[in-house]
Amino acid sequence: MSKYAVTVRNLLYSYPGQKGSGPDEPAVNIKDLKLEQGKVTVFRGHNGSGKTTFLKILAGLIQPDQGEIVHTSDRKTVLVQQEPYLFHGSVSQNLVWPLKFSGIGIKNRESLVREKLRLVGLEGFEKRKARELSGGEKKRIAIARALMTEARTILLDEPDANVDSATTQELEKLIRTLSDQGMSIILCSHQKSFAYRCSDRIIDLFQGSPVSHDENIFKGQYRYSDGIYSDFAVGNHMIHCPGRQGEFSTIVIPPDNISVSREAEKGAIMGSGKENRLQGTILSVQAYKEGRFTVTVDCGLIMKVRMSSSLISMLNLRESDTVRLLFNPSSVRLY
Amino acid sequence: MTVLGEAVRLILSGDSELYAICLTSLKFSGTSILLASLAGIPLGFLLKLKDFPGRRFILVAVNSLMALPTVVVGLLVYSLLTRSGPLGSLGLLFTPAAVIIGQVVLVLPIVTSMVYGAVSDMDPRLPETLTTLGARKQHYYLMLIKEMKGPVLAAVLAGFGRVIGEVGVSMMLGGNIRWYTRTITTTISLQTSKGEFELGLALGIILMLIAFSLNFLIHMAARNE
């Protein structure tokens, strides 16, 4: 079995009303994109960036003008809308409909419903009227209903929109649980923290196309210590970060806030002692935009650093050079 | 006051002719709204959801026919069913069947148009949800109607209100024949012209009660939605 849940090639879609305006501005325009199986992929972007349209294309609700979408799993892909439509009737009836649609005669319907409700944390909601639930509960019921279809890929359209922070956390946990069970999840969001915490991979959409964002996002264990700085363990690496009370699962190290020096000049670096120092080899040096470059360094962690072209030529950085990265704990962002 | 008292007394006394008239009215209207719904509900959905040749023409026709006066429907169907007309050999004129045919013609555009309007206002998330959850043809349409039962029921009840209260079609095609095609409205019309108000008023009260109940049901159906 392929390791990709979905493969997209040369996808192009414009809204019918906008087709006359020329092919310059399609709603979605994706040359080549592979989304890993069993992972959480987050599409991020502003309103109108094509996120929802892309999800609808993946769900088969919109036919693209051209291009190819290959779903690896023959089992379906189900879309959960931003504000899901729940059928009239009870929660249990809502969950049973997908079984009836597929014509599967399942004897233990009740236990299956109970199992899915437990999974989304709404045990005992069977008899409740679906349309009288709160916004967050409706979303979770809609996810449970999607799970009843035996889909292996679930598409979530802005699950974090219009819900309170407690619900957002619940949804986050649920998404991680589903992912741990091998489900592929593709969602879109424009909340940074939700995207960072949930995702295995973030893809930014701009005018319907993926753009590189070169962020350093790592998941790991946060260890709060009583002081200005705390520690965050990413695998074997310990990153100093701001000391804030709370549960954090993700750090982001902005590539603009990392300085690079030649290993040979290590003596020249002055620091407060708590600064993060990582040593590694340059994998690539690529143009970013407006005279700036992105340098990718393998320090055990793959780090991206953004720097000016003049600095690169001054330091004479090339691939497979050994360099030292330095960044202040206060620049590390916790999510 | 004595007329009103007499009317109430008639209702309470269980006058057999009065109740026979009401029953005839309900039978005619019930049958015609049932037939009109069976055709009009699917047609309303089809007109919105499917594109087929003649769709626009049917839409325009349906909307224009909504305003058709009952006497014109009566006249049209009369000209078809009259002995010298194309369907005269069937001998349907002045029978319950004739009234029902006329009422179906009268109310089909109303049911169709109201269902079409309801489908046009349908929550766009509903068809998406059904598709993504794997609902195929018969399930898909069944669920659409089931989820929209509020506005669909409102269309049916509005149609029923129209036929139970009309007099033109019943009079022209039924002929107001006692114990046969005499309905609430034709009786009221007849009694009034004879100057005998009691029975007419009693039937009027019953008609108002029916109208009131219908409006109440429409309200409930809309609220349910």
Coordinates of C-alpha atoms in Angstrom, one line a residue:
Chain A
M1 CA 0.0 0.0 0.0
S2 CA 1.2 3.4 -0.9
K3 CA 2.2 5.8 1.9
Y4 CA 0.2 8.5 0.4
A5 CA -3.5 9.0 1.2
V6 CA -4.1 11.4 -1.7
T7 CA -2.0 12.3 -4.7
V8 CA -2.9 15.5 -6.6
R9 CA -1.6 16.3 -10.0
N10 CA -2.1 19.4 -12.2
L11 CA -5.3 20.3 -10.4
L12 CA -7.1 23.4 -11.8
Y13 CA -10.5 24.8 -10.8
S14 CA -12.2 28.1 -11.3
Y15 CA -15.6 29.0 -10.1
P16 CA -18.2 29.0 -13.0
G17 CA -18.9 32.8 -12.7
Q18 CA -15.2 33.6 -12.9
K19 CA -14.2 31.4 -15.8
G20 CA -14.7 34.2 -18.3
S21 CA -12.0 36.3 -16.5
G22 CA -9.3 34.1 -17.8
P23 CA -7.2 31.2 -16.5
D24 CA -5.0 33.6 -14.5
E25 CA -6.9 33.4 -11.3
P26 CA -8.2 29.9 -10.6
A27 CA -9.7 29.2 -7.2
V28 CA -7.4 26.2 -6.9
N29 CA -4.2 25.5 -8.8
I30 CA -2.0 22.7 -7.5
K31 CA 0.7 21.2 -9.7
D32 CA 1.8 18.3 -7.6
L33 CA 1.0 17.4 -4.0
K34 CA 1.2 14.2 -2.0
L35 CA -0.5 13.9 1.4
E36 CA 0.8 11.2 3.7
Q37 CA -1.4 8.4 4.9
G38 CA -2.1 8.4 8.7
K39 CA -0.9 11.9 9.1
V40 CA -2.6 15.2 10.0
T41 CA -2.1 17.7 7.2
V42 CA -3.2 21.3 7.8
F43 CA -4.0 23.7 5.0
R44 CA -3.6 27.2 6.2
G45 CA -4.5 30.4 4.4
H46 CA -6.6 33.5 4.5
N47 CA -10.3 33.6 3.5
G48 CA -10.6 33.0 -0.2
S49 CA -7.3 31.2 -0.4
G50 CA -9.0 28.1 -1.8
K51 CA -8.9 25.9 1.3
T52 CA -12.6 25.0 1.4
T53 CA -12.8 24.6 -2.4
F54 CA -9.8 22.3 -2.3
L55 CA -11.4 20.2 0.4
K56 CA -14.6 20.0 -1.6
I57 CA -12.7 18.8 -4.6
L58 CA -10.9 16.2 -2.5
A59 CA -14.3 15.1 -1.2
G60 CA -15.7 14.8 -4.8
L61 CA -18.3 17.5 -4.2
I62 CA -16.8 19.7 -6.8
Q63 CA -15.5 18.5 -10.2
P64 CA -12.2 20.1 -11.0
D65 CA -11.7 21.7 -14.5
Q66 CA -8.7 19.5 -15.0
G67 CA -6.2 17.4 -13.1
E68 CA -6.1 14.2 -11.3
I69 CA -6.8 13.1 -7.7
V70 CA -5.8 9.7 -6.7
H71 CA -7.1 8.3 -3.4
T72 CA -5.0 5.4 -2.3
S73 CA -7.6 3.9 -0.1
D74 CA -10.6 2.6 -1.9
R75 CA -12.6 3.5 1.1
K76 CA -14.2 6.8 0.9
T77 CA -13.1 10.3 1.9
V78 CA -15.7 12.2 4.0
L79 CA -15.9 15.9 4.5
V80 CA -17.0 17.4 7.8
Q81 CA -18.3 21.0 7.1
Q82 CA -17.3 24.0 9.0
E83 CA -20.8 24.3 10.4
P84 CA -22.0 20.7 9.9
Y85 CA -25.5 19.9 8.8
L86 CA -27.0 17.5 11.2
F87 CA -30.2 15.6 10.1
H88 CA -33.5 16.1 12.0
G89 CA -33.9 13.6 14.7
S90 CA -31.7 12.1 17.4
V91 CA -27.9 11.9 17.6
S92 CA -28.2 8.1 17.2
Q93 CA -30.3 8.5 14.0
N94 CA -27.8 10.8 12.6
L95 CA -25.0 8.3 13.1
V96 CA -27.0 5.4 11.7
W97 CA -27.9 7.0 8.3
P98 CA -24.4 6.4 6.7
L99 CA -24.9 2.7 7.4
K100 CA -28.3 2.8 5.7
F101 CA -26.8 4.7 2.8
S102 CA -24.1 2.1 2.2
G103 CA -26.7 -0.7 2.6
I104 CA -24.6 -2.5 5.1
G105 CA -26.8 -4.6 7.4
I106 CA -25.0 -4.3 10.7
K107 CA -26.5 -6.1 13.6
N108 CA -24.8 -4.3 16.4
R109 CA -25.6 -0.8 15.3
E110 CA -26.1 0.4 18.8
S111 CA -22.7 -0.7 20.0
L112 CA -21.1 0.9 17.0
V113 CA -22.9 4.2 17.6
R114 CA -21.8 4.0 21.3
E115 CA -18.2 3.3 20.3
K116 CA -18.1 6.3 17.9
L117 CA -19.7 8.6 20.5
R118 CA -17.2 7.5 23.1
L119 CA -14.4 8.2 20.7
V120 CA -15.6 11.8 20.2
G121 CA -16.2 12.2 23.9
L122 CA -20.0 12.4 23.8
E123 CA -21.0 9.2 25.4
G124 CA -24.7 8.9 26.3
F125 CA -25.8 11.5 23.8
E126 CA -27.7 8.9 21.7
K127 CA -31.2 10.1 22.4
R128 CA -30.4 13.9 22.4
K129 CA -31.9 15.9 19.6
A130 CA -29.0 16.6 17.2
R131 CA -30.1 20.1 16.2
E132 CA -30.3 21.3 19.7
L133 CA -26.7 20.6 20.6
S134 CA -24.1 23.3 21.0
G135 CA -21.8 24.2 18.1
G136 CA -18.8 22.2 19.4
E137 CA -21.0 19.2 20.1
K138 CA -22.5 19.4 16.6
K139 CA -19.0 19.3 15.2
R140 CA -18.0 16.2 17.2
I141 CA -21.3 14.5 16.3
A142 CA -20.6 15.2 12.6
I143 CA -17.1 13.7 13.0
A144 CA -18.6 10.6 14.7
R145 CA -21.1 10.4 11.8
A146 CA -18.2 10.6 9.3
L147 CA -16.4 7.8 11.1
M148 CA -19.5 5.6 10.7
T149 CA -18.8 5.5 6.9
E150 CA -15.6 3.5 7.5
A151 CA -13.7 6.3 5.7
R152 CA -9.9 6.2 6.1
T153 CA -9.5 9.8 5.2
I154 CA -11.4 12.6 6.9
L155 CA -11.5 16.2 5.7
L156 CA -12.3 18.8 8.3
D157 CA -13.2 22.3 7.2
E158 CA -12.1 24.7 9.9
P159 CA -12.9 22.6 12.9
D160 CA -11.6 25.3 15.1
A161 CA -13.9 28.0 13.8
N162 CA -16.6 29.4 16.1
V163 CA -15.9 27.2 19.1
D164 CA -14.5 28.1 22.5
S165 CA -11.0 27.2 23.5
A166 CA -12.1 24.2 25.6
T167 CA -13.8 22.7 22.6
T168 CA -10.8 23.5 20.4
Q169 CA -8.7 21.5 22.8
E170 CA -11.1 18.6 22.7
L171 CA -11.1 18.7 18.9
E172 CA -7.3 18.8 18.9
K173 CA -7.2 15.7 21.2
L174 CA -9.7 13.9 19.0
I175 CA -7.8 14.7 15.8
R176 CA -4.6 13.3 17.4
T177 CA -6.4 10.2 18.6
L178 CA -7.8 9.5 15.1
S179 CA -4.4 10.1 13.6
D180 CA -2.9 7.6 16.1
Q181 CA -5.5 5.1 14.9
G182 CA -4.1 5.4 11.4
M183 CA -6.7 7.7 10.0
S184 CA -5.5 10.3 7.5
I185 CA -6.8 13.7 8.4
I186 CA -6.7 16.7 6.1
L187 CA -8.0 19.9 7.6
C188 CA -7.9 23.6 7.0
S189 CA -7.7 26.3 9.5
H190 CA -6.6 29.9 9.8
Q191 CA -5.7 29.7 13.5
K192 CA -2.0 29.5 13.9
S193 CA -1.9 27.7 17.3
F194 CA -4.5 25.1 16.3
A195 CA -2.6 24.4 13.1
Y196 CA 0.7 24.1 14.8
R197 CA -0.5 21.8 17.5
C198 CA -2.6 19.5 15.4
S199 CA -0.5 19.0 12.4
D200 CA 2.2 16.7 11.2
R201 CA 2.5 18.9 8.2
I202 CA 1.4 22.4 7.4
I203 CA 0.8 23.6 3.9
D204 CA 0.1 27.3 3.3
L205 CA -2.3 28.1 0.5
F206 CA -2.1 31.4 -1.3
Q207 CA -4.5 32.2 -4.1
G208 CA -5.2 28.5 -4.5
S209 CA -1.6 27.2 -4.6
P210 CA 0.7 25.8 -1.9
V211 CA 3.5 28.2 -0.9
S212 CA 6.5 27.3 1.1
H213 CA 6.6 28.8 4.5
D214 CA 9.9 27.5 5.9
E215 CA 8.9 27.4 9.5
N216 CA 10.7 25.3 12.1
I217 CA 7.9 23.4 13.8
F218 CA 8.8 20.7 16.3
K219 CA 6.7 18.6 18.6
G220 CA 7.9 17.3 21.9
Q221 CA 7.8 17.5 25.7
Y222 CA 7.5 20.8 27.5
R223 CA 9.2 21.0 30.9
Y224 CA 8.2 24.0 32.9
S225 CA 10.9 25.3 35.3
D226 CA 10.4 28.1 37.6
G227 CA 12.4 30.9 36.0
I228 CA 12.7 33.0 32.9
Y229 CA 13.4 30.0 30.6
S230 CA 12.1 26.5 30.5
D231 CA 13.1 23.5 28.4
F232 CA 11.4 21.8 25.5
A233 CA 12.6 18.3 24.5
V234 CA 12.5 17.4 20.9
G235 CA 13.7 13.8 20.7
N236 CA 17.2 14.0 22.1
H237 CA 17.5 17.7 21.7
M238 CA 16.8 20.2 24.4
I239 CA 15.6 23.6 23.3
H240 CA 15.5 26.5 25.7
C241 CA 12.3 28.3 25.5
P242 CA 10.3 31.0 27.4
G243 CA 9.1 29.8 30.8
R244 CA 5.3 29.9 30.6
Q245 CA 2.9 27.8 32.7
G246 CA 0.6 25.6 30.7
E247 CA 0.6 22.6 28.4
F248 CA 2.5 23.0 25.2
S249 CA 3.1 20.4 22.6
T250 CA 4.7 22.3 19.9
I251 CA 7.4 24.9 19.4
V252 CA 8.0 27.2 16.4
I253 CA 11.4 28.7 15.8
P254 CA 11.1 31.6 13.4
P255 CA 13.8 31.2 10.7
D256 CA 14.5 34.9 10.7
N257 CA 15.6 34.9 14.4
I258 CA 18.4 32.4 14.0
S259 CA 21.9 33.6 13.4
V260 CA 24.6 31.5 11.7
S261 CA 28.2 31.4 12.3
R262 CA 31.1 29.3 10.9
E263 CA 32.1 26.5 13.3
A264 CA 35.7 27.7 13.1
E265 CA 34.7 31.0 14.6
K266 CA 32.9 29.5 17.6
G267 CA 35.1 31.3 20.0
A268 CA 33.8 34.6 18.7
I269 CA 30.3 34.1 19.8
M270 CA 29.2 35.8 23.0
G271 CA 26.1 34.6 24.6
S272 CA 24.1 34.7 27.8
G273 CA 24.7 31.0 28.4
K274 CA 21.1 30.1 27.9
E275 CA 21.1 30.7 24.2
N276 CA 20.3 27.7 22.0
R277 CA 23.3 26.5 20.1
L278 CA 23.0 23.8 17.4
Q279 CA 25.6 22.5 15.1
G280 CA 25.0 21.0 11.8
T281 CA 25.7 20.6 8.1
I282 CA 24.1 22.8 5.4
L283 CA 21.8 20.7 3.2
S284 CA 20.8 23.5 0.8
V285 CA 20.9 27.2 0.1
Q286 CA 17.8 28.4 -1.7
A287 CA 16.5 31.8 -2.8
Y288 CA 13.5 32.9 -0.8
K289 CA 12.4 36.3 -1.9
E290 CA 13.7 39.9 -2.2
G291 CA 17.4 39.1 -1.8
R292 CA 16.8 36.7 1.1
F293 CA 17.8 33.1 1.1
T294 CA 16.7 30.0 3.1
V295 CA 19.5 27.9 4.4
T296 CA 18.5 24.4 5.5
V297 CA 20.8 22.9 8.1
D298 CA 20.7 19.4 9.4
C299 CA 21.5 19.5 13.2
G300 CA 19.8 16.3 14.0
L301 CA 16.7 18.5 13.7
I302 CA 16.2 20.0 10.2
M303 CA 16.4 23.7 10.7
K304 CA 15.6 26.5 8.3
V305 CA 17.4 29.8 8.6
R306 CA 16.6 32.9 6.6
M307 CA 19.3 35.3 5.8
S308 CA 20.3 38.0 3.4
S309 CA 22.3 37.2 0.3
S310 CA 25.1 39.5 1.4
L311 CA 25.5 37.6 4.7
I312 CA 25.6 34.4 2.8
S313 CA 28.4 35.6 0.5
M314 CA 30.2 37.1 3.4
L315 CA 30.2 33.8 5.3
N316 CA 30.7 32.0 2.0
L317 CA 28.1 29.4 2.9
R318 CA 27.9 26.3 0.7
E319 CA 26.2 23.0 0.9
S320 CA 27.8 20.4 3.3
D321 CA 29.6 23.2 5.2
T322 CA 29.5 22.8 9.0
V323 CA 27.9 25.7 10.7
R324 CA 26.6 26.7 14.1
L325 CA 23.1 28.0 14.7
L326 CA 22.3 30.4 17.5
F327 CA 19.0 31.6 18.7
N328 CA 17.6 33.3 21.8
P329 CA 15.1 31.3 23.9
S330 CA 12.8 34.3 23.9
S331 CA 12.4 33.9 20.2
V332 CA 11.0 30.4 20.5
R333 CA 7.2 30.3 20.4
L334 CA 5.2 27.8 22.4
Y335 CA 1.9 26.3 21.2
Chain B
M1 CA -78.5 36.7 16.6
T2 CA -81.3 34.1 16.0
V3 CA -79.6 33.1 12.8
L4 CA -76.3 32.6 14.5
G5 CA -78.0 30.7 17.3
E6 CA -79.8 28.5 14.8
A7 CA -76.5 27.9 13.0
V8 CA -74.8 26.8 16.2
R9 CA -77.8 24.6 17.1
L10 CA -77.4 23.0 13.6
I11 CA -73.8 22.2 14.2
L12 CA -74.4 20.8 17.7
S13 CA -77.5 18.8 16.7
G14 CA -75.5 16.6 14.4
D15 CA -77.7 17.3 11.4
S16 CA -77.0 14.5 9.0
E17 CA -77.0 16.6 5.8
L18 CA -74.7 19.2 7.3
Y19 CA -72.1 16.5 8.2
A20 CA -72.6 14.7 4.8
I21 CA -71.8 18.0 3.1
C22 CA -68.6 18.5 5.2
L23 CA -67.5 14.9 4.6
T24 CA -68.0 15.4 0.8
S25 CA -65.9 18.5 0.9
L26 CA -63.1 16.8 2.9
K27 CA -63.2 13.8 0.6
F28 CA -62.9 15.9 -2.6
S29 CA -60.3 18.2 -1.2
G30 CA -58.4 15.3 0.4
T31 CA -58.3 13.3 -2.8
S32 CA -57.3 16.2 -4.9
I33 CA -54.5 17.4 -2.6
L34 CA -53.2 13.9 -2.4
L35 CA -53.0 13.5 -6.1
A36 CA -51.6 17.0 -6.6
S37 CA -48.9 16.3 -3.9
L38 CA -47.9 13.0 -5.5
A39 CA -47.2 14.8 -8.7
G40 CA -46.3 18.3 -7.4
I41 CA -43.7 17.4 -4.8
P42 CA -41.5 15.4 -7.1
L43 CA -42.0 17.9 -9.8
G44 CA -41.0 20.8 -7.5
F45 CA -37.8 18.9 -6.6
L46 CA -37.1 18.0 -10.2
L47 CA -37.5 21.5 -11.5
K48 CA -34.9 22.8 -9.1
L49 CA -32.4 19.9 -9.1
K50 CA -32.4 18.6 -12.7
D51 CA -31.9 20.4 -15.9
F52 CA -34.1 18.9 -18.6
P53 CA -35.6 20.3 -21.9
G54 CA -38.7 22.3 -21.2
R55 CA -37.8 23.0 -17.6
R56 CA -38.0 26.8 -18.0
F57 CA -41.3 26.6 -19.9
I58 CA -42.8 24.4 -17.1
L59 CA -41.5 26.9 -14.5
V60 CA -43.1 29.9 -16.2
A61 CA -46.3 27.9 -16.8
V62 CA -46.5 26.7 -13.1
N63 CA -46.0 30.3 -11.8
S64 CA -48.5 31.8 -14.1
L65 CA -51.1 29.1 -13.4
M66 CA -50.8 29.9 -9.6
A67 CA -53.0 32.9 -10.2
L68 CA -55.6 31.1 -12.2
P69 CA -59.2 32.0 -11.1
T70 CA -61.2 29.0 -10.0
V71 CA -64.0 29.7 -12.5
V72 CA -61.5 29.7 -15.4
V73 CA -60.2 26.3 -14.3
G74 CA -63.9 25.2 -14.0
L75 CA -64.5 26.6 -17.5
L76 CA -61.4 24.8 -19.0
V77 CA -62.2 21.5 -17.5
Y78 CA -65.9 21.9 -18.2
S79 CA -65.1 22.4 -21.9
L80 CA -63.1 19.2 -21.9
L81 CA -65.7 17.1 -20.1
T82 CA -68.9 18.4 -21.5
R83 CA -70.8 16.0 -23.7
S84 CA -69.6 17.6 -26.9
G85 CA -66.0 18.1 -25.6
P86 CA -63.0 15.8 -26.3
L87 CA -63.5 13.8 -23.1
G88 CA -67.3 14.0 -23.2
S89 CA -67.8 10.3 -23.8
L90 CA -66.4 9.5 -20.4
G91 CA -69.5 11.0 -18.8
L92 CA -67.6 12.6 -16.0
L93 CA -69.3 16.0 -15.9
F94 CA -71.2 16.7 -12.6
T95 CA -69.5 13.7 -10.8
P96 CA -67.0 13.8 -7.9
A97 CA -64.3 12.8 -10.4
A98 CA -64.9 16.0 -12.4
V99 CA -64.6 18.1 -9.2
I100 CA -61.4 16.3 -8.3
I101 CA -59.9 16.8 -11.7
G102 CA -60.6 20.5 -11.6
Q103 CA -59.2 20.9 -8.1
V104 CA -56.0 19.0 -9.1
V105 CA -55.6 21.4 -12.0
L106 CA -56.2 24.3 -9.6
V107 CA -53.8 23.2 -6.9
L108 CA -51.0 21.4 -8.7
P109 CA -49.2 24.7 -9.7
I110 CA -49.5 25.9 -6.1
V111 CA -47.9 22.8 -4.6
T112 CA -45.3 22.6 -7.3
S113 CA -44.3 26.2 -7.0
M114 CA -44.1 26.2 -3.3
V115 CA -42.0 23.0 -3.2
Y116 CA -39.8 24.5 -5.9
G117 CA -39.4 27.6 -3.7
A118 CA -38.6 25.6 -0.7
V119 CA -36.0 23.5 -2.6
S120 CA -34.4 26.8 -3.9
D121 CA -34.0 28.0 -0.3
M122 CA -32.6 24.6 0.8
D123 CA -29.6 24.6 3.0
P124 CA -26.7 24.1 0.6
R125 CA -25.0 21.9 3.2
L126 CA -27.7 19.3 3.0
P127 CA -27.0 17.9 -0.5
E128 CA -23.2 18.1 0.3
T129 CA -23.7 16.2 3.5
L130 CA -25.7 13.5 1.8
T131 CA -23.2 13.1 -1.1
T132 CA -20.2 12.9 1.2
L133 CA -21.9 10.4 3.5
G134 CA -22.5 8.2 0.4
A135 CA -26.3 8.6 -0.1
R136 CA -27.1 7.3 -3.5
K137 CA -30.2 8.0 -5.7
Q138 CA -33.2 6.8 -3.8
H139 CA -31.7 7.4 -0.4
Y140 CA -30.6 10.9 -1.6
Y141 CA -34.0 12.1 -2.7
L142 CA -35.8 10.4 0.2
M143 CA -33.5 12.2 2.6
L144 CA -34.0 15.5 0.8
I145 CA -37.8 15.3 1.2
K146 CA -37.5 14.0 4.7
E147 CA -35.2 16.8 5.8
M148 CA -37.5 19.3 4.1
K149 CA -40.7 18.0 5.4
G150 CA -41.5 21.3 7.1
P151 CA -41.7 23.5 4.0
V152 CA -43.1 20.6 1.9
L153 CA -45.9 20.1 4.4
A154 CA -46.6 23.8 4.4
A155 CA -47.0 23.6 0.6
V156 CA -49.4 20.7 0.9
L157 CA -51.4 22.4 3.6
A158 CA -51.6 25.7 1.7
G159 CA -52.8 23.7 -1.3
F160 CA -55.4 22.0 0.9
G161 CA -56.6 25.4 2.1
R162 CA -57.0 26.6 -1.4
V163 CA -59.2 23.6 -2.5
I164 CA -61.4 23.3 0.6
G165 CA -62.3 27.0 0.2
E166 CA -62.9 27.2 -3.5
V167 CA -66.3 27.4 -5.0
G168 CA -65.9 28.0 -8.7
V169 CA -64.6 24.5 -9.7
S170 CA -67.0 22.6 -7.4
M171 CA -70.0 24.5 -8.7
M172 CA -69.2 24.4 -12.4
L173 CA -67.9 20.8 -12.5
G174 CA -69.9 19.2 -9.7
G175 CA -73.1 20.9 -10.3
N176 CA -74.0 21.2 -6.5
I177 CA -76.0 18.0 -6.6
R178 CA -77.5 17.2 -3.2
W179 CA -76.0 14.2 -1.4
Y180 CA -73.6 13.7 -4.3
T181 CA -71.4 16.7 -5.2
R182 CA -72.7 19.3 -2.8
T183 CA -69.8 20.7 -0.8
I184 CA -69.5 23.3 2.0
T185 CA -68.8 26.2 -0.4
T186 CA -71.5 25.3 -3.0
T187 CA -74.0 25.0 -0.2
I188 CA -73.2 28.3 1.3
S189 CA -73.5 29.9 -2.1
L190 CA -76.9 28.2 -2.8
Q191 CA -78.3 28.9 0.7
T192 CA -77.3 32.5 0.6
S193 CA -79.0 33.1 -2.8
K194 CA -82.1 31.4 -1.4
G195 CA -82.0 33.8 1.6
E196 CA -81.7 30.9 4.1
F197 CA -78.7 31.7 6.2
E198 CA -78.7 29.1 9.0
L199 CA -77.1 26.2 7.2
G200 CA -74.8 28.5 5.2
L201 CA -73.6 30.1 8.4
A202 CA -73.1 26.8 10.1
L203 CA -71.0 25.6 7.2
G204 CA -69.2 28.9 7.2
I205 CA -68.3 28.4 10.9
I206 CA -67.0 24.9 10.1
L207 CA -65.0 26.2 7.2
M208 CA -63.4 28.8 9.4
L209 CA -62.6 26.1 11.9
I210 CA -60.9 24.1 9.2
A211 CA -59.0 27.1 8.0
F212 CA -57.9 27.9 11.5
S213 CA -56.7 24.4 12.1
L214 CA -54.8 24.4 8.8
N215 CA -53.0 27.6 9.7
F216 CA -52.1 26.2 13.0
L217 CA -50.7 23.1 11.4
I218 CA -48.7 25.2 8.9
H219 CA -47.4 27.2 11.7
M220 CA -46.3 24.1 13.6
A221 CA -44.7 22.6 10.5
A222 CA -42.8 25.8 9.9
R223 CA -41.7 25.9 13.5
N224 CA -40.6 22.3 13.4
E225 CA -38.3 23.2 10.5

